[in-house]
mmCIF file of C-alpha atoms in Angstrom:
data_model
loop_
_atom_site.group_PDB
_atom_site.id
_atom_site.type_symbol
_atom_site.label_atom_id
_atom_site.label_comp_id
_atom_site.label_asym_id
_atom_site.label_seq_id
_atom_site.Cartn_x
_atom_site.Cartn_y
_atom_site.Cartn_z
ATOM 1 C CA MET A 163 -101.505 60.401 4.678
ATOM 2 C CA ARG A 164 -104.380 62.540 5.862
ATOM 3 C CA SER A 165 -104.690 66.065 4.489
ATOM 4 C CA GLU A 166 -103.969 67.734 7.835
ATOM 5 C CA PHE A 167 -100.716 65.799 8.178
ATOM 6 C CA ILE A 168 -99.721 66.755 4.628
ATOM 7 C CA LYS A 169 -100.305 70.374 5.632
ATOM 8 C CA TYR A 170 -97.986 69.966 8.636
ATOM 9 C CA LEU A 171 -95.439 68.166 6.478
ATOM 10 C CA VAL A 172 -95.343 70.970 3.902
ATOM 11 C CA VAL A 173 -94.759 73.646 6.549
ATOM 12 C CA LEU A 174 -92.109 71.649 8.390
ATOM 13 C CA ALA A 175 -90.393 70.699 5.131
ATOM 14 C CA SER A 176 -90.244 74.402 4.247
ATOM 15 C CA ILE A 177 -88.360 75.020 7.496
ATOM 16 C CA SER A 178 -85.808 72.356 6.599
ATOM 17 C CA ILE A 179 -85.319 73.753 3.099
ATOM 18 C CA LEU A 180 -84.854 77.297 4.344
ATOM 19 C CA THR A 181 -82.526 76.529 7.238
ATOM 20 C CA MET A 182 -80.400 74.303 5.019
ATOM 21 C CA TYR A 183 -80.276 77.126 2.481
ATOM 22 C CA VAL A 184 -78.989 79.518 5.146
ATOM 23 C CA GLU A 185 -76.397 77.026 6.411
ATOM 24 C CA MET A 186 -75.105 75.953 2.989
ATOM 25 C CA VAL A 187 -75.118 79.356 1.302
ATOM 26 C CA VAL A 188 -71.935 80.368 3.130
ATOM 27 C CA LEU A 189 -69.850 77.367 2.003
ATOM 28 C CA PRO A 190 -68.874 78.567 -1.496
ATOM 29 C CA SER A 191 -67.885 81.952 -0.049
ATOM 30 C CA LEU A 192 -65.509 80.759 2.669
ATOM 31 C CA PRO A 193 -62.290 81.677 0.799
ATOM 32 C CA THR A 194 -63.817 85.063 -0.139
ATOM 33 C CA ILE A 195 -64.813 85.847 3.461
ATOM 34 C CA GLU A 196 -61.339 84.943 4.710
ATOM 35 C CA SER A 197 -59.814 87.282 2.151
ATOM 36 C CA GLN A 198 -62.269 90.110 2.878
ATOM 37 C CA PHE A 199 -61.613 90.111 6.624
ATOM 38 C CA HIS A 200 -57.888 89.348 6.218
ATOM 39 C CA VAL A 201 -57.912 86.183 8.339
ATOM 40 C CA SER A 202 -56.009 82.938 7.941
ATOM 41 C CA GLU A 203 -57.587 79.597 7.080
ATOM 42 C CA SER A 204 -57.267 78.589 10.728
ATOM 43 C CA GLU A 205 -59.071 81.737 11.870
ATOM 44 C CA GLY A 206 -61.563 81.325 9.047
ATOM 45 C CA SER A 207 -62.553 77.920 10.377
ATOM 46 C CA TRP A 208 -64.465 79.785 13.094
ATOM 47 C CA ILE A 209 -67.005 80.908 10.477
ATOM 48 C CA LEU A 210 -68.346 77.358 10.603
ATOM 49 C CA SER A 211 -67.102 76.274 14.017
ATOM 50 C CA SER A 212 -68.699 79.157 15.950
ATOM 51 C CA GLU A 213 -72.159 78.168 14.768
ATOM 52 C CA THR A 214 -71.480 74.463 15.234
ATOM 53 C CA LEU A 215 -70.154 74.863 18.788
ATOM 54 C CA SER A 216 -73.065 77.001 19.967
ATOM 55 C CA GLY A 217 -75.544 74.687 18.271
ATOM 56 C CA MET A 218 -73.898 71.680 19.908
ATOM 57 C CA ALA A 219 -74.138 73.277 23.366
ATOM 58 C CA LEU A 220 -77.680 74.605 22.935
ATOM 59 C CA ALA A 221 -79.413 71.658 21.232
ATOM 60 C CA PRO A 222 -80.085 69.494 24.345
ATOM 61 C CA VAL A 223 -81.145 72.598 26.289
ATOM 62 C CA ILE A 224 -83.612 73.687 23.616
ATOM 63 C CA GLY A 225 -84.908 70.138 23.366
ATOM 64 C CA LYS A 226 -85.542 70.042 27.122
ATOM 65 C CA LEU A 227 -87.315 73.405 27.018
ATOM 66 C CA ALA A 228 -89.481 72.142 24.151
ATOM 67 C CA ASP A 229 -90.477 69.097 26.206
ATOM 68 C CA LEU A 230 -91.361 71.348 29.129
ATOM 69 C CA TYR A 231 -93.075 74.293 27.441
ATOM 70 C CA GLY A 232 -94.273 72.927 24.094
ATOM 71 C CA LYS A 233 -92.615 72.361 20.718
ATOM 72 C CA LYS A 234 -94.472 75.063 18.814
ATOM 73 C CA ARG A 235 -93.782 77.776 21.379
ATOM 74 C CA VAL A 236 -90.063 77.019 21.525
ATOM 75 C CA LEU A 237 -89.823 76.615 17.738
ATOM 76 C CA LEU A 238 -91.313 80.069 17.164
ATOM 77 C CA ALA A 239 -88.972 81.586 19.744
ATOM 78 C CA ILE A 240 -85.779 80.141 18.266
ATOM 79 C CA LEU A 241 -86.889 80.954 14.700
ATOM 80 C CA THR A 242 -87.304 84.594 15.754
ATOM 81 C CA VAL A 243 -83.825 84.699 17.305
ATOM 82 C CA TYR A 244 -82.446 82.871 14.279
ATOM 83 C CA THR A 245 -83.925 85.424 11.866
ATOM 84 C CA PHE A 246 -82.294 88.324 13.726
ATOM 85 C CA SER A 247 -78.961 86.486 13.793
ATOM 86 C CA VAL A 248 -79.104 85.911 10.027
ATOM 87 C CA LEU A 249 -79.739 89.620 9.508
ATOM 88 C CA LEU A 250 -76.860 90.494 11.846
ATOM 89 C CA THR A 251 -74.565 88.174 9.886
ATOM 90 C CA ALA A 252 -75.468 89.979 6.671
ATOM 91 C CA VAL A 253 -74.566 93.411 8.080
ATOM 92 C CA SER A 254 -71.500 92.394 10.112
ATOM 93 C CA PRO A 255 -68.998 95.287 9.948
ATOM 94 C CA ASP A 256 -65.998 93.237 11.065
ATOM 95 C CA TYR A 257 -64.879 89.684 11.720
ATOM 96 C CA ALA A 258 -65.647 89.744 15.453
ATOM 97 C CA VAL A 259 -69.285 90.688 14.858
ATOM 98 C CA LEU A 260 -69.498 88.064 12.108
ATOM 99 C CA ILE A 261 -68.350 85.322 14.486
ATOM 100 C CA LEU A 262 -70.696 86.591 17.204
ATOM 101 C CA SER A 263 -73.682 86.567 14.861
ATOM 102 C CA ARG A 264 -72.757 83.121 13.543
ATOM 103 C CA SER A 265 -72.580 81.897 17.146
ATOM 104 C CA VAL A 266 -76.108 83.145 17.810
ATOM 105 C CA GLN A 267 -77.141 81.578 14.515
ATOM 106 C CA GLY A 268 -76.202 78.223 16.018
ATOM 107 C CA ILE A 269 -79.578 78.207 17.732
ATOM 108 C CA GLY A 270 -81.046 77.416 14.328
ATOM 109 C CA LEU A 271 -79.426 73.988 14.347
ATOM 110 C CA SER A 272 -82.185 72.929 16.757
ATOM 111 C CA ILE A 273 -84.951 73.850 14.312
ATOM 112 C CA ASN A 274 -84.955 70.627 12.322
ATOM 113 C CA PRO A 275 -84.923 68.326 15.393
ATOM 114 C CA LEU A 276 -87.999 70.159 16.670
ATOM 115 C CA ALA A 277 -89.660 69.649 13.286
ATOM 116 C CA TYR A 278 -88.986 65.921 13.635
ATOM 117 C CA THR A 279 -90.580 65.821 17.090
ATOM 118 C CA ILE A 280 -93.681 67.678 15.898
ATOM 119 C CA LEU A 281 -94.115 65.048 13.177
ATOM 120 C CA ARG A 282 -93.700 62.317 15.787
ATOM 121 C CA GLU A 283 -96.540 63.820 17.796
ATOM 122 C CA ARG A 284 -98.869 64.090 14.816
ATOM 123 C CA LEU A 285 -98.173 60.972 12.711
ATOM 124 C CA PRO A 286 -98.926 57.296 13.390
ATOM 125 C CA ASP A 287 -95.977 54.912 13.590
ATOM 126 C CA ARG A 288 -96.437 53.464 10.102
ATOM 127 C CA GLU A 289 -96.459 56.863 8.392
ATOM 128 C CA LEU A 290 -93.510 58.225 10.379
ATOM 129 C CA PRO A 291 -90.596 56.610 8.422
ATOM 130 C CA VAL A 292 -91.785 57.939 5.055
ATOM 131 C CA ALA A 293 -92.532 61.383 6.514
ATOM 132 C CA GLN A 294 -89.070 61.478 8.098
ATOM 133 C CA GLY A 295 -87.610 60.490 4.750
ATOM 134 C CA VAL A 296 -89.406 63.389 3.091
ATOM 135 C CA ILE A 297 -88.145 65.855 5.713
ATOM 136 C CA ALA A 298 -84.611 64.491 5.397
ATOM 137 C CA SER A 299 -84.771 64.791 1.610
ATOM 138 C CA THR A 300 -85.674 68.476 1.888
ATOM 139 C CA PHE A 301 -82.129 69.049 3.131
ATOM 140 C CA ALA A 302 -81.138 68.266 -0.432
ATOM 141 C CA VAL A 303 -83.503 70.872 -1.834
ATOM 142 C CA GLY A 304 -82.069 73.518 0.474
ATOM 143 C CA ALA A 305 -78.520 72.532 -0.391
ATOM 144 C CA ALA A 306 -79.227 72.274 -4.116
ATOM 145 C CA VAL A 307 -80.754 75.763 -4.092
ATOM 146 C CA ALA A 308 -78.224 77.307 -1.729
ATOM 147 C CA ILE A 309 -75.016 76.210 -3.396
ATOM 148 C CA PRO A 310 -75.586 77.565 -6.928
ATOM 149 C CA ILE A 311 -77.582 80.632 -5.830
ATOM 150 C CA GLY A 312 -75.132 81.382 -3.042
ATOM 151 C CA SER A 313 -72.236 80.905 -5.429
ATOM 152 C CA TYR A 314 -73.790 83.169 -8.074
ATOM 153 C CA ILE A 315 -74.619 85.916 -5.576
ATOM 154 C CA ALA A 316 -71.192 85.721 -3.928
ATOM 155 C CA GLU A 317 -69.375 85.901 -7.264
ATOM 156 C CA TYR A 318 -71.413 88.652 -8.939
ATOM 157 C CA TYR A 319 -72.652 90.593 -5.903
ATOM 158 C CA THR A 320 -71.519 89.963 -2.294
ATOM 159 C CA TRP A 321 -71.917 87.007 0.049
ATOM 160 C CA GLN A 322 -73.971 89.259 2.387
ATOM 161 C CA VAL A 323 -76.758 89.456 -0.208
ATOM 162 C CA ALA A 324 -77.152 85.682 0.027
ATOM 163 C CA TYR A 325 -78.094 86.048 3.703
ATOM 164 C CA GLU A 326 -80.345 89.024 3.084
ATOM 165 C CA THR A 327 -82.471 86.959 0.694
ATOM 166 C CA ALA A 328 -83.279 84.548 3.523
ATOM 167 C CA VAL A 329 -84.684 87.090 6.004
ATOM 168 C CA PRO A 330 -88.102 87.738 4.370
ATOM 169 C CA LEU A 331 -88.509 84.006 3.746
ATOM 170 C CA LEU A 332 -87.854 83.295 7.428
ATOM 171 C CA VAL A 333 -90.534 85.817 8.386
ATOM 172 C CA LEU A 334 -93.002 84.005 6.105
ATOM 173 C CA VAL A 335 -92.131 80.658 7.704
ATOM 174 C CA ILE A 336 -92.684 82.065 11.204
ATOM 175 C CA THR A 337 -96.101 83.315 10.133
ATOM 176 C CA ALA A 338 -97.017 79.944 8.602
ATOM 177 C CA ILE A 339 -95.992 78.019 11.728
ATOM 178 C CA SER A 340 -97.991 80.288 14.026
ATOM 179 C CA ARG A 341 -101.113 79.720 11.919
ATOM 180 C CA VAL A 342 -100.814 76.089 10.808
ATOM 181 C CA ILE A 343 -98.957 74.067 13.453
ATOM 182 C CA PRO A 344 -101.059 73.217 16.533
ATOM 183 C CA GLU A 345 -99.800 73.357 20.091
ATOM 184 C CA SER A 346 -97.975 70.321 21.468
ATOM 185 C CA THR A 347 -100.063 67.535 22.935
ATOM 186 C CA THR A 348 -97.433 66.532 25.506
ATOM 187 C CA HIS A 349 -95.593 69.023 27.669
ATOM 188 C CA SER A 350 -95.341 69.905 31.325
ATOM 189 C CA THR A 351 -94.279 73.153 32.936
ATOM 190 C CA LYS A 352 -94.328 71.590 36.408
ATOM 191 C CA GLU A 353 -90.831 70.116 36.146
ATOM 192 C CA GLU A 354 -87.937 72.273 37.227
ATOM 193 C CA VAL A 355 -85.303 73.204 34.678
ATOM 194 C CA ASP A 356 -81.948 71.560 35.434
ATOM 195 C CA VAL A 357 -79.941 74.787 35.449
ATOM 196 C CA LEU A 358 -76.753 73.226 36.814
ATOM 197 C CA GLY A 359 -76.968 70.431 34.268
ATOM 198 C CA ILE A 360 -77.365 72.975 31.469
ATOM 199 C CA ALA A 361 -74.325 74.925 32.677
ATOM 200 C CA LEU A 362 -72.144 71.818 33.045
ATOM 201 C CA LEU A 363 -73.049 70.274 29.689
ATOM 202 C CA SER A 364 -72.820 73.531 27.733
ATOM 203 C CA SER A 365 -69.454 74.393 29.296
ATOM 204 C CA ALA A 366 -68.113 70.886 28.702
ATOM 205 C CA LEU A 367 -69.128 70.751 25.043
ATOM 206 C CA THR A 368 -67.836 74.273 24.415
ATOM 207 C CA ALA A 369 -64.465 73.551 26.038
ATOM 208 C CA ILE A 370 -63.996 70.316 24.094
ATOM 209 C CA GLY A 371 -65.147 71.941 20.852
ATOM 210 C CA VAL A 372 -62.846 74.962 21.193
ATOM 211 C CA SER A 373 -59.838 72.796 22.053
ATOM 212 C CA LEU A 374 -60.363 70.611 18.969
ATOM 213 C CA THR A 375 -61.039 73.615 16.721
ATOM 214 C CA GLU A 376 -57.910 75.480 17.807
ATOM 215 C CA ALA A 377 -55.676 72.413 18.040
ATOM 216 C CA PRO A 378 -54.297 72.793 14.465
ATOM 217 C CA SER A 379 -53.050 76.320 15.262
ATOM 218 C CA TRP A 380 -52.211 75.840 18.958
ATOM 219 C CA GLY A 381 -50.671 72.413 18.420
ATOM 220 C CA TRP A 382 -52.338 69.102 19.240
ATOM 221 C CA VAL A 383 -50.095 68.461 22.242
ATOM 222 C CA SER A 384 -49.698 72.096 23.331
ATOM 223 C CA LEU A 385 -50.527 73.139 26.900
ATOM 224 C CA PRO A 386 -53.635 75.227 25.976
ATOM 225 C CA THR A 387 -55.111 72.405 23.870
ATOM 226 C CA ILE A 388 -54.521 69.670 26.451
ATOM 227 C CA THR A 389 -55.663 71.884 29.335
ATOM 228 C CA LEU A 390 -58.910 72.958 27.684
ATOM 229 C CA LEU A 391 -59.636 69.399 26.547
ATOM 230 C CA LEU A 392 -59.099 68.071 30.082
ATOM 231 C CA VAL A 393 -61.330 70.812 31.510
ATOM 232 C CA GLY A 394 -64.063 69.783 29.066
ATOM 233 C CA VAL A 395 -63.719 66.103 29.942
ATOM 234 C CA ALA A 396 -63.777 66.913 33.672
ATOM 235 C CA LEU A 397 -66.926 69.009 33.281
ATOM 236 C CA LEU A 398 -68.502 66.183 31.281
ATOM 237 C CA TYR A 399 -67.692 63.779 34.117
ATOM 238 C CA PHE A 400 -69.272 66.094 36.698
ATOM 239 C CA PHE A 401 -72.299 66.368 34.421
ATOM 240 C CA THR A 402 -72.739 62.574 34.316
ATOM 241 C CA VAL A 403 -72.468 62.435 38.113
ATOM 242 C CA HIS A 404 -74.989 65.258 38.450
ATOM 243 C CA ILE A 405 -77.671 63.771 36.174
ATOM 244 C CA SER A 406 -77.501 60.471 38.066
ATOM 245 C CA ARG A 407 -78.482 62.224 41.303
ATOM 246 C CA VAL A 408 -81.278 64.652 40.351
ATOM 247 C CA ASP A 409 -84.956 63.912 39.783
ATOM 248 C CA ASN A 410 -85.418 65.795 36.492
ATOM 249 C CA PRO A 411 -82.035 65.725 34.732
ATOM 250 C CA LEU A 412 -81.325 67.515 31.483
ATOM 251 C CA ILE A 413 -80.454 64.120 29.943
ATOM 252 C CA ASP A 414 -81.832 60.985 31.595
ATOM 253 C CA PRO A 415 -79.118 58.280 31.898
ATOM 254 C CA SER A 416 -81.800 55.591 31.535
ATOM 255 C CA ASP A 417 -82.280 56.640 27.903
ATOM 256 C CA PHE A 418 -78.859 55.230 27.064
ATOM 257 C CA ARG A 419 -79.796 51.788 28.398
ATOM 258 C CA ASN A 420 -82.097 51.374 25.415
ATOM 259 C CA PRO A 421 -79.965 50.232 22.428
ATOM 260 C CA ASN A 422 -82.529 51.697 20.014
ATOM 261 C CA VAL A 423 -81.673 55.089 21.515
ATOM 262 C CA ALA A 424 -77.996 54.645 22.406
ATOM 263 C CA VAL A 425 -76.829 53.283 19.019
ATOM 264 C CA PRO A 426 -78.433 56.046 16.901
ATOM 265 C CA LEU A 427 -77.021 58.699 19.240
ATOM 266 C CA LEU A 428 -73.489 57.306 19.030
ATOM 267 C CA SER A 429 -73.681 56.864 15.257
ATOM 268 C CA SER A 430 -74.682 60.522 14.925
ATOM 269 C CA PHE A 431 -71.145 61.508 15.867
ATOM 270 C CA VAL A 432 -69.611 59.381 13.103
ATOM 271 C CA THR A 433 -71.976 60.474 10.324
ATOM 272 C CA GLY A 434 -71.814 64.126 11.343
ATOM 273 C CA PHE A 435 -68.018 64.086 11.309
ATOM 274 C CA ALA A 436 -67.863 62.405 7.906
ATOM 275 C CA LEU A 437 -70.384 64.665 6.162
ATOM 276 C CA PHE A 438 -69.051 67.922 7.633
ATOM 277 C CA LEU A 439 -65.462 67.073 6.731
ATOM 278 C CA THR A 440 -66.452 65.939 3.223
ATOM 279 C CA PHE A 441 -68.405 69.054 2.250
ATOM 280 C CA GLN A 442 -65.978 71.550 3.788
ATOM 281 C CA SER A 443 -63.003 69.847 2.143
ATOM 282 C CA LEU A 444 -64.702 69.739 -1.255
ATOM 283 C CA VAL A 445 -65.201 73.512 -1.351
ATOM 284 C CA PHE A 446 -61.482 74.148 -0.898
ATOM 285 C CA LEU A 447 -60.506 71.258 -3.181
ATOM 286 C CA PHE A 448 -62.611 72.628 -6.039
ATOM 287 C CA GLU A 449 -61.470 76.255 -5.619
ATOM 288 C CA LEU A 450 -57.759 75.755 -4.927
ATOM 289 C CA PRO A 451 -55.587 76.380 -8.010
ATOM 290 C CA ARG A 452 -54.184 73.489 -9.983
ATOM 291 C CA PRO A 453 -52.360 71.159 -9.509
ATOM 292 C CA VAL A 454 -53.476 71.020 -5.842
ATOM 293 C CA GLY A 455 -57.184 71.598 -6.598
ATOM 294 C CA TYR A 456 -59.456 71.963 -9.592
ATOM 295 C CA GLY A 457 -59.123 75.747 -10.029
ATOM 296 C CA MET A 458 -62.886 76.420 -10.140
ATOM 297 C CA THR A 459 -64.612 79.733 -9.527
ATOM 298 C CA ILE A 460 -67.146 80.073 -6.696
ATOM 299 C CA PHE A 461 -70.045 79.715 -9.126
ATOM 300 C CA GLU A 462 -68.502 76.672 -10.822
ATOM 301 C CA THR A 463 -68.077 75.069 -7.400
ATOM 302 C CA GLY A 464 -71.742 75.680 -6.618
ATOM 303 C CA LEU A 465 -72.942 74.215 -9.901
ATOM 304 C CA THR A 466 -70.708 71.179 -9.446
ATOM 305 C CA MET A 467 -71.845 70.419 -5.898
ATOM 306 C CA ALA A 468 -75.572 71.098 -6.345
ATOM 307 C CA PRO A 469 -76.507 67.925 -8.291
ATOM 308 C CA ILE A 470 -74.956 65.563 -5.734
ATOM 309 C CA SER A 471 -77.215 67.027 -3.048
ATOM 310 C CA LEU A 472 -80.290 66.074 -5.059
ATOM 311 C CA VAL A 473 -79.564 62.382 -4.471
ATOM 312 C CA LEU A 474 -81.136 62.876 -1.032
ATOM 313 C CA LEU A 475 -84.461 63.590 -2.714
ATOM 314 C CA ILE A 476 -84.504 59.969 -3.828
ATOM 315 C CA ALA A 477 -82.740 58.327 -0.898
ATOM 316 C CA GLY A 478 -84.810 59.866 1.905
ATOM 317 C CA PRO A 479 -88.298 58.629 0.947
ATOM 318 C CA LEU A 480 -86.885 55.391 -0.517
ATOM 319 C CA PHE A 481 -85.169 54.245 2.660
ATOM 320 C CA GLY A 482 -88.074 55.554 4.735
ATOM 321 C CA SER A 483 -90.431 53.217 2.877
ATOM 322 C CA LEU A 484 -87.937 50.321 3.111
ATOM 323 C CA VAL A 485 -88.071 50.511 6.901
ATOM 324 C CA ASN A 486 -91.714 49.430 6.863
ATOM 325 C CA LYS A 487 -90.873 46.481 4.595
ATOM 326 C CA VAL A 488 -87.602 45.056 5.920
ATOM 327 C CA GLY A 489 -87.186 46.708 9.333
ATOM 328 C CA TYR A 490 -84.817 49.215 10.947
ATOM 329 C CA LYS A 491 -81.950 46.845 11.682
ATOM 330 C CA ARG A 492 -81.405 45.576 8.139
ATOM 331 C CA VAL A 493 -81.520 49.061 6.633
ATOM 332 C CA ILE A 494 -79.139 50.557 9.193
ATOM 333 C CA LEU A 495 -76.607 47.707 8.927
ATOM 334 C CA SER A 496 -76.590 47.636 5.120
ATOM 335 C CA THR A 497 -76.400 51.407 4.632
ATOM 336 C CA SER A 498 -73.706 51.769 7.309
ATOM 337 C CA ALA A 499 -71.526 49.102 5.700
ATOM 338 C CA LEU A 500 -71.955 50.507 2.187
ATOM 339 C CA SER A 501 -71.292 54.056 3.416
ATOM 340 C CA ALA A 502 -68.030 52.954 5.019
ATOM 341 C CA VAL A 503 -66.908 51.169 1.850
ATOM 342 C CA SER A 504 -67.737 54.135 -0.406
ATOM 343 C CA ILE A 505 -65.983 56.651 1.861
ATOM 344 C CA MET A 506 -62.916 54.409 1.955
ATOM 345 C CA ALA A 507 -62.971 54.295 -1.835
ATOM 346 C CA LEU A 508 -63.100 58.097 -1.993
ATOM 347 C CA SER A 509 -60.125 58.413 0.359
ATOM 348 C CA LEU A 510 -58.081 56.130 -1.895
ATOM 349 C CA LEU A 511 -59.088 57.851 -5.134
ATOM 350 C CA ILE A 512 -58.976 61.508 -4.126
ATOM 351 C CA GLY A 513 -55.186 61.776 -4.178
ATOM 352 C CA GLY A 514 -54.846 60.651 -7.776
ATOM 353 C CA ASN A 515 -56.128 63.742 -9.642
ATOM 354 C CA LEU A 516 -59.511 62.116 -10.072
ATOM 355 C CA PRO A 517 -61.555 63.731 -12.889
ATOM 356 C CA VAL A 518 -64.623 65.652 -11.699
ATOM 357 C CA PRO A 519 -67.271 63.288 -13.193
ATOM 358 C CA GLU A 520 -65.722 60.259 -11.489
ATOM 359 C CA LEU A 521 -65.418 62.202 -8.219
ATOM 360 C CA MET A 522 -69.103 63.182 -8.438
ATOM 361 C CA ALA A 523 -70.102 59.568 -9.064
ATOM 362 C CA VAL A 524 -68.350 58.422 -5.880
ATOM 363 C CA LEU A 525 -69.915 61.257 -3.888
ATOM 364 C CA VAL A 526 -73.390 60.338 -5.139
ATOM 365 C CA VAL A 527 -72.906 56.798 -3.840
ATOM 366 C CA ILE A 528 -71.640 58.078 -0.486
ATOM 367 C CA LEU A 529 -74.545 60.481 -0.025
ATOM 368 C CA PHE A 530 -77.103 57.921 -1.131
ATOM 369 C CA PHE A 531 -76.167 55.355 1.511
ATOM 370 C CA THR A 532 -75.306 57.920 4.195
ATOM 371 C CA SER A 533 -78.691 59.588 3.810
ATOM 372 C CA GLY A 534 -80.343 56.173 4.102
ATOM 373 C CA MET A 535 -78.472 55.561 7.320
ATOM 374 C CA ASN A 536 -79.420 58.993 8.676
ATOM 375 C CA VAL A 537 -83.116 58.680 7.838
ATOM 376 C CA THR A 538 -83.367 55.245 9.423
ATOM 377 C CA ARG A 539 -81.365 56.274 12.468
ATOM 378 C CA ILE A 540 -83.432 59.348 13.315
ATOM 379 C CA THR A 541 -86.701 57.497 12.673
ATOM 380 C CA LEU A 542 -85.652 54.645 14.971
ATOM 381 C CA LEU A 543 -84.658 57.196 17.602
ATOM 382 C CA LEU A 544 -88.032 58.949 17.428
ATOM 383 C CA ALA A 545 -90.009 55.709 17.455
ATOM 384 C CA SER A 546 -88.091 54.426 20.508
ATOM 385 C CA SER A 547 -88.176 57.595 22.643
ATOM 386 C CA SER A 548 -90.748 58.583 25.216
ATOM 387 C CA ARG A 549 -93.107 61.251 23.892
ATOM 388 C CA LYS A 550 -92.466 63.311 27.037
ATOM 389 C CA ARG A 551 -88.707 63.412 26.374
ATOM 390 C CA ILE A 552 -88.570 63.174 22.616
ATOM 391 C CA ALA A 553 -87.341 66.733 21.998
ATOM 392 C CA THR A 554 -84.566 66.299 24.563
ATOM 393 C CA ILE A 555 -83.453 63.087 22.852
ATOM 394 C CA THR A 556 -83.427 64.664 19.382
ATOM 395 C CA GLY A 557 -81.556 67.661 20.807
ATOM 396 C CA THR A 558 -78.943 65.308 22.226
ATOM 397 C CA ASN A 559 -78.767 63.614 18.838
ATOM 398 C CA THR A 560 -78.062 66.998 17.237
ATOM 399 C CA SER A 561 -75.227 67.646 19.700
ATOM 400 C CA MET A 562 -73.677 64.270 18.917
ATOM 401 C CA ARG A 563 -73.930 64.943 15.174
ATOM 402 C CA LEU A 564 -72.372 68.410 15.487
ATOM 403 C CA MET A 565 -69.604 67.228 17.780
#
């Protein structure tokens, strides 16, 4: 890799590490936050869901704006908003403000997709899989740092301090991007923004997301749940009709006719669901008292979970290099099959009071093959997308993963 590309890679990898740190640092503190604000587990689920829902609704929009106005410009803008939202989260006086700030923080979930698209613009096709593997592996660094540090800070200080440590680092990253990353080579401000498409898609995803989030407390077949879900589906239908009739749609239906785009997008939903459910469940499993859980403290949970994240440091570059040798299809099929088998094994073993070392071993296998599938999927998506619409495609991919 040329030195200038290594320079870009270092800066963009730093973004991934830092944003993953911010997102993961809250996980060990979820039971503490629920207790502090006197909310139930169902209400506490909004600590994660509020950010996820807003990120899901905003990701395609931000991707489209990046295609129109330039990746660097949009990346700097959302990083600035993200930094203020992280600070607001740290100083939240009550639960309502906390959820509001976490919702704004959802804009940060579009940061990593934009980093991917910047790499796509700057790297040749042969170097892209390995570079994507490196970026994907930096998620592990952020998680490995966030979980023990966040756990230590939350246990011996307050969870707010964990967020406060990220603010000056975010300012440094913004400065580095403004100085190091060049402007985008492909963008056009002549296209009109599909405002109606943005409104329909955002409203549809939000309605569906809220109905599924509140279903455990409202009831899965209750009138509010069914009504909101149907409203979301109806809005999604009107959105598909709308984008088939306009010249510059938010999401181009023709993209889904390409299997190299459609399959990675659909698989994003499955992998996102599995990983989110696994990590959130583990936190509560480790911290719940025996015999239901493992009775760990917050810090013990962080130390236990940190090493399994480091497996991504190996898997990301490894599977990225394998793509150049054996091809996308073989890597995706093999990692998908092995991921499914390992997750099935975990589901069968988890109910039998599995000792922690054995549980960690199974999780390492799951993360190893899942990360291989993710790296290959996103690289195939980038390599198969038009450079003029690449940020929109990766934004759509983010929405599918968060859904």
